[in-house]
């Protein structure tokens, strides 16, 4: 019969792995959504940068799913084989998260370049022509209070301007809400948002760097605790079986 301490360890271990399982399902959904709704994301990023991100999200989701499944089942059934699999996969996940975190930090400039390229092409060629392009650019300009990828001049010679009644016309999302009537936003509008979206988005991300680091560290610490708990469970089961 399991001791009170062992039961407590099993309970905590089960909860941690259940949380990992739930998070992995969410991660897989995000990855699949990025592929299914790829046209929306490709309006903001260069196409070649989206596919690897989506695939990475799906792979990490699958790995997390296997970790959660093996952990929950291993704890309930006190199955050493499943617990060992859980231990190895969790170590792999922790290593992968550290590598991904370092790569994201090192290649941040590449992400900004990809976004600049993707948004500029969309603004020049697709804004006002397709629903996905128009909605994604409008969302970015409204959310981050910006206009254009680098600046407002990205709209110069765009398909949107060539079809507009006025040659200096800009999207309504380039001006602050409730300050301009629909269709009246232009280069001379007093409510024109001056900055580009790539810089605004980058500044927002940089402003939350500490939060992201703390959340990442907390996740890794929880996973390390799960690794320690799996070792404790394996030891307890071996002891109870007389090994």
Short mmCIF file of C-alpha atoms in Angstrom, two decimals:
data_model
loop_
_atom_site.label_atom_id
_atom_site.label_comp_id
_atom_site.label_asym_id
_atom_site.label_seq_id
_atom_site.Cartn_x
_atom_site.Cartn_y
_atom_site.Cartn_z
CA UNK A 1 0.00 0.00 0.00
CA UNK A 2 1.30 3.41 -0.87
CA UNK A 3 2.39 5.65 2.02
CA UNK A 4 0.86 9.06 2.65
CA UNK A 5 4.03 10.71 1.29
CA UNK A 6 3.95 8.62 -1.87
CA UNK A 7 0.28 9.43 -2.43
CA UNK A 8 1.04 13.13 -2.07
CA UNK A 9 3.89 12.90 -4.58
CA UNK A 10 1.64 10.99 -7.01
CA UNK A 11 -1.07 13.64 -6.67
CA UNK A 12 1.30 16.57 -7.32
CA UNK A 13 2.98 14.69 -10.17
CA UNK A 14 -0.40 13.91 -11.75
CA UNK A 15 -1.54 17.56 -11.53
CA UNK A 16 1.68 18.85 -13.08
CA UNK A 17 1.46 16.40 -15.97
CA UNK A 18 -2.23 17.13 -16.47
CA UNK A 19 -1.34 20.83 -16.79
CA UNK A 20 1.38 19.94 -19.32
CA UNK A 21 -1.13 17.83 -21.27
CA UNK A 22 -3.70 20.65 -21.39
CA UNK A 23 -1.06 23.21 -22.41
CA UNK A 24 0.21 20.87 -25.15
CA UNK A 25 -3.26 20.56 -26.65
CA UNK A 26 -3.49 24.35 -26.75
CA UNK A 27 -0.08 24.57 -28.40
CA UNK A 28 -1.07 22.05 -31.08
CA UNK A 29 -4.28 23.99 -31.75
CA UNK A 30 -2.25 27.19 -32.21
CA UNK A 31 0.16 25.45 -34.60
CA UNK A 32 -2.61 23.90 -36.68
CA UNK A 33 -4.49 27.22 -36.72
CA UNK A 34 -1.38 28.96 -38.06
CA UNK A 35 -1.27 26.48 -40.93
CA UNK A 36 -5.02 26.52 -41.62
CA UNK A 37 -5.26 30.31 -41.33
CA UNK A 38 -1.82 30.79 -42.86
CA UNK A 39 -2.96 33.55 -45.22
CA UNK A 40 -3.77 35.76 -42.23
CA UNK A 41 -0.33 35.32 -40.62
CA UNK A 42 1.52 35.56 -43.92
CA UNK A 43 0.16 39.07 -44.33
CA UNK A 44 2.23 40.16 -41.33
CA UNK A 45 5.32 37.96 -41.74
CA UNK A 46 7.40 36.79 -44.66
CA UNK A 47 5.99 33.41 -45.73
CA UNK A 48 9.16 31.41 -45.07
CA UNK A 49 9.20 32.37 -41.38
CA UNK A 50 5.68 31.19 -40.56
CA UNK A 51 5.92 27.53 -41.57
CA UNK A 52 8.83 26.68 -39.20
CA UNK A 53 7.07 28.42 -36.30
CA UNK A 54 3.83 26.51 -36.93
CA UNK A 55 5.64 23.19 -37.26
CA UNK A 56 7.67 23.86 -34.11
CA UNK A 57 4.47 24.63 -32.17
CA UNK A 58 2.87 21.38 -33.35
CA UNK A 59 5.97 19.29 -32.54
CA UNK A 60 6.30 20.80 -29.06
CA UNK A 61 2.57 20.22 -28.57
CA UNK A 62 2.89 16.55 -29.54
CA UNK A 63 5.89 16.16 -27.22
CA UNK A 64 3.98 17.79 -24.37
CA UNK A 65 0.97 15.57 -25.08
CA UNK A 66 3.11 12.44 -24.79
CA UNK A 67 4.69 13.76 -21.59
CA UNK A 68 1.32 14.49 -20.00
CA UNK A 69 -0.14 11.15 -21.09
CA UNK A 70 2.81 9.05 -19.90
CA UNK A 71 2.99 10.99 -16.63
CA UNK A 72 -0.70 10.74 -15.75
CA UNK A 73 -0.97 7.07 -16.72
CA UNK A 74 2.36 6.19 -15.12
CA UNK A 75 1.33 7.79 -11.83
CA UNK A 76 -2.12 6.18 -11.76
CA UNK A 77 -0.87 2.72 -12.73
CA UNK A 78 2.49 3.04 -10.93
CA UNK A 79 4.08 1.89 -14.18
CA UNK A 80 7.86 2.33 -14.11
CA UNK A 81 8.18 2.10 -17.89
CA UNK A 82 5.80 5.02 -18.45
CA UNK A 83 7.47 7.04 -15.70
CA UNK A 84 10.90 6.52 -17.28
CA UNK A 85 9.49 7.59 -20.67
CA UNK A 86 8.00 10.66 -18.96
CA UNK A 87 11.36 11.47 -17.37
CA UNK A 88 13.26 11.23 -20.67
CA UNK A 89 10.68 13.22 -22.64
CA UNK A 90 10.53 15.92 -19.95
CA UNK A 91 14.31 16.30 -20.08
CA UNK A 92 14.06 16.57 -23.87
CA UNK A 93 11.35 19.23 -23.55
CA UNK A 94 13.37 21.29 -21.06
CA UNK A 95 16.43 21.14 -23.31
CA UNK A 96 14.34 22.12 -26.34
CA UNK A 97 12.76 25.07 -24.53
CA UNK A 98 16.16 26.41 -23.51
CA UNK A 99 17.50 26.07 -27.08
CA UNK A 100 14.40 27.73 -28.59
CA UNK A 101 14.58 30.57 -26.06
CA UNK A 102 18.22 31.26 -26.88
CA UNK A 103 17.57 31.10 -30.65
CA UNK A 104 14.61 33.49 -30.40
CA UNK A 105 16.74 35.97 -28.43
CA UNK A 106 19.66 35.72 -30.86
CA UNK A 107 17.49 35.92 -34.01
CA UNK A 108 15.16 38.69 -32.88
CA UNK A 109 16.48 40.97 -35.63
CA UNK A 110 15.57 38.34 -38.24
CA UNK A 111 12.00 38.23 -36.90
CA UNK A 112 11.72 42.01 -37.23
CA UNK A 113 13.12 41.86 -40.76
CA UNK A 114 10.62 39.14 -41.68
CA UNK A 115 7.75 41.20 -40.32
CA UNK A 116 8.93 44.31 -42.18
CA UNK A 117 9.13 42.40 -45.46
CA UNK A 118 5.79 40.68 -44.99
CA UNK A 119 3.86 43.80 -43.98
CA UNK A 120 5.43 45.98 -46.68
CA UNK A 121 4.48 43.56 -49.46
CA UNK A 122 0.96 43.23 -48.06
CA UNK A 123 0.48 46.99 -47.80
CA UNK A 124 1.82 47.62 -51.30
CA UNK A 125 0.04 44.81 -53.13
CA UNK A 126 -2.84 43.36 -51.11
CA UNK A 127 -4.29 45.90 -48.70
CA UNK A 128 -7.84 46.73 -49.75
CA UNK A 129 -7.82 43.84 -52.21
CA UNK A 130 -8.20 40.80 -49.94
CA UNK A 131 -10.09 40.42 -46.68
CA UNK A 132 -7.23 38.67 -44.86
CA UNK A 133 -4.71 41.37 -45.79
CA UNK A 134 -7.01 44.25 -44.92
CA UNK A 135 -8.13 42.81 -41.58
CA UNK A 136 -4.63 41.81 -40.45
CA UNK A 137 -3.09 45.21 -41.28
CA UNK A 138 -6.01 47.11 -39.75
CA UNK A 139 -5.75 45.02 -36.60
CA UNK A 140 -2.03 45.72 -36.25
CA UNK A 141 -2.44 49.47 -36.91
CA UNK A 142 -5.31 49.79 -34.43
CA UNK A 143 -3.79 47.58 -31.73
CA UNK A 144 -0.33 49.15 -31.78
CA UNK A 145 -1.32 52.70 -32.80
CA UNK A 146 0.86 52.77 -35.90
CA UNK A 147 0.70 53.20 -39.67
CA UNK A 148 2.64 51.17 -42.23
CA UNK A 149 5.39 48.65 -41.63
CA UNK A 150 8.28 51.12 -41.25
CA UNK A 151 6.27 54.34 -41.57
CA UNK A 152 3.34 55.92 -43.40
CA UNK A 153 5.34 56.16 -46.64
CA UNK A 154 4.85 52.40 -47.13
CA UNK A 155 1.48 53.30 -48.65
CA UNK A 156 3.10 55.41 -51.40
CA UNK A 157 2.17 53.87 -54.75
CA UNK A 158 0.19 51.07 -53.12
CA UNK A 159 -2.77 49.42 -54.82
CA UNK A 160 -4.96 50.97 -52.14
CA UNK A 161 -3.89 54.51 -53.05
CA UNK A 162 -4.11 53.99 -56.81
CA UNK A 163 -7.76 53.02 -56.43
CA UNK A 164 -8.62 55.73 -53.88
CA UNK A 165 -10.42 58.93 -54.85
CA UNK A 166 -7.63 61.04 -53.34
CA UNK A 167 -4.00 60.24 -54.11
CA UNK A 168 -2.91 60.85 -50.52
CA UNK A 169 -5.59 58.62 -48.99
CA UNK A 170 -4.65 56.31 -46.13
CA UNK A 171 -6.61 53.57 -44.34
CA UNK A 172 -8.89 54.76 -41.54
CA UNK A 173 -6.86 52.58 -39.17
CA UNK A 174 -3.88 54.90 -39.76
CA UNK A 175 -5.69 57.67 -37.89
CA UNK A 176 -6.83 57.66 -34.29
CA UNK A 177 -10.39 56.42 -33.83
CA UNK A 178 -13.23 58.91 -33.39
CA UNK A 179 -11.10 61.79 -34.67
CA UNK A 180 -11.57 61.35 -38.41
CA UNK A 181 -14.66 60.55 -40.43
CA UNK A 182 -14.58 57.36 -42.47
CA UNK A 183 -12.46 57.68 -45.59
CA UNK A 184 -10.89 61.01 -44.62
CA UNK A 185 -7.55 59.81 -43.21
CA UNK A 186 -4.58 61.20 -45.15
CA UNK A 187 -0.96 62.30 -44.80
CA UNK A 188 -2.07 65.71 -43.50
CA UNK A 189 -4.57 64.42 -40.91
CA UNK A 190 -3.77 65.79 -37.44
CA UNK A 191 -4.70 62.43 -35.90
CA UNK A 192 -2.33 60.44 -38.15
CA UNK A 193 -0.36 57.79 -36.27
CA UNK A 194 3.29 58.68 -36.91
CA UNK A 195 5.23 55.49 -36.19
CA UNK A 196 5.59 52.21 -38.08
CA UNK A 197 4.02 48.99 -36.80
CA UNK A 198 7.18 46.86 -36.73
CA UNK A 199 8.88 49.22 -34.27
CA UNK A 200 5.71 49.55 -32.17
CA UNK A 201 5.32 45.77 -31.96
CA UNK A 202 9.02 45.31 -31.17
CA UNK A 203 8.87 47.98 -28.44
CA UNK A 204 5.82 46.27 -26.92
CA UNK A 205 7.60 42.91 -26.89
CA UNK A 206 10.77 44.41 -25.41
CA UNK A 207 8.67 46.08 -22.72
CA UNK A 208 7.47 42.63 -21.67
CA UNK A 209 10.86 40.90 -21.84
CA UNK A 210 11.12 40.52 -18.08
CA UNK A 211 7.63 39.03 -17.82
CA UNK A 212 8.39 36.56 -20.62
CA UNK A 213 11.66 35.51 -18.98
CA UNK A 214 10.00 35.03 -15.59
CA UNK A 215 7.17 32.99 -17.09
CA UNK A 216 9.67 30.86 -19.01
CA UNK A 217 11.79 30.27 -15.91
CA UNK A 218 8.70 29.40 -13.87
CA UNK A 219 7.65 26.84 -16.51
CA UNK A 220 11.11 25.25 -16.54
CA UNK A 221 11.21 25.13 -12.72
CA UNK A 222 7.83 23.36 -12.66
CA UNK A 223 9.10 20.88 -15.23
CA UNK A 224 12.27 20.26 -13.22
CA UNK A 225 10.09 19.59 -10.18
CA UNK A 226 8.15 17.08 -12.29
CA UNK A 227 11.44 15.37 -13.22
CA UNK A 228 12.41 15.13 -9.54
CA UNK A 229 8.96 13.79 -8.64
CA UNK A 230 9.17 11.15 -11.37
CA UNK A 231 12.51 9.98 -9.93
CA UNK A 232 10.95 9.83 -6.46
CA UNK A 233 8.01 7.80 -7.72
CA UNK A 234 10.26 5.37 -9.58
CA UNK A 235 12.36 4.93 -6.43
CA UNK A 236 9.27 4.42 -4.25
CA UNK A 237 7.76 1.86 -6.63
CA UNK A 238 11.03 -0.04 -6.86
CA UNK A 239 11.30 -0.07 -3.07
CA UNK A 240 7.75 -1.31 -2.60
CA UNK A 241 8.37 -4.07 -5.14
CA UNK A 242 11.48 -5.14 -3.31
CA UNK A 243 14.06 -4.10 -5.92
#
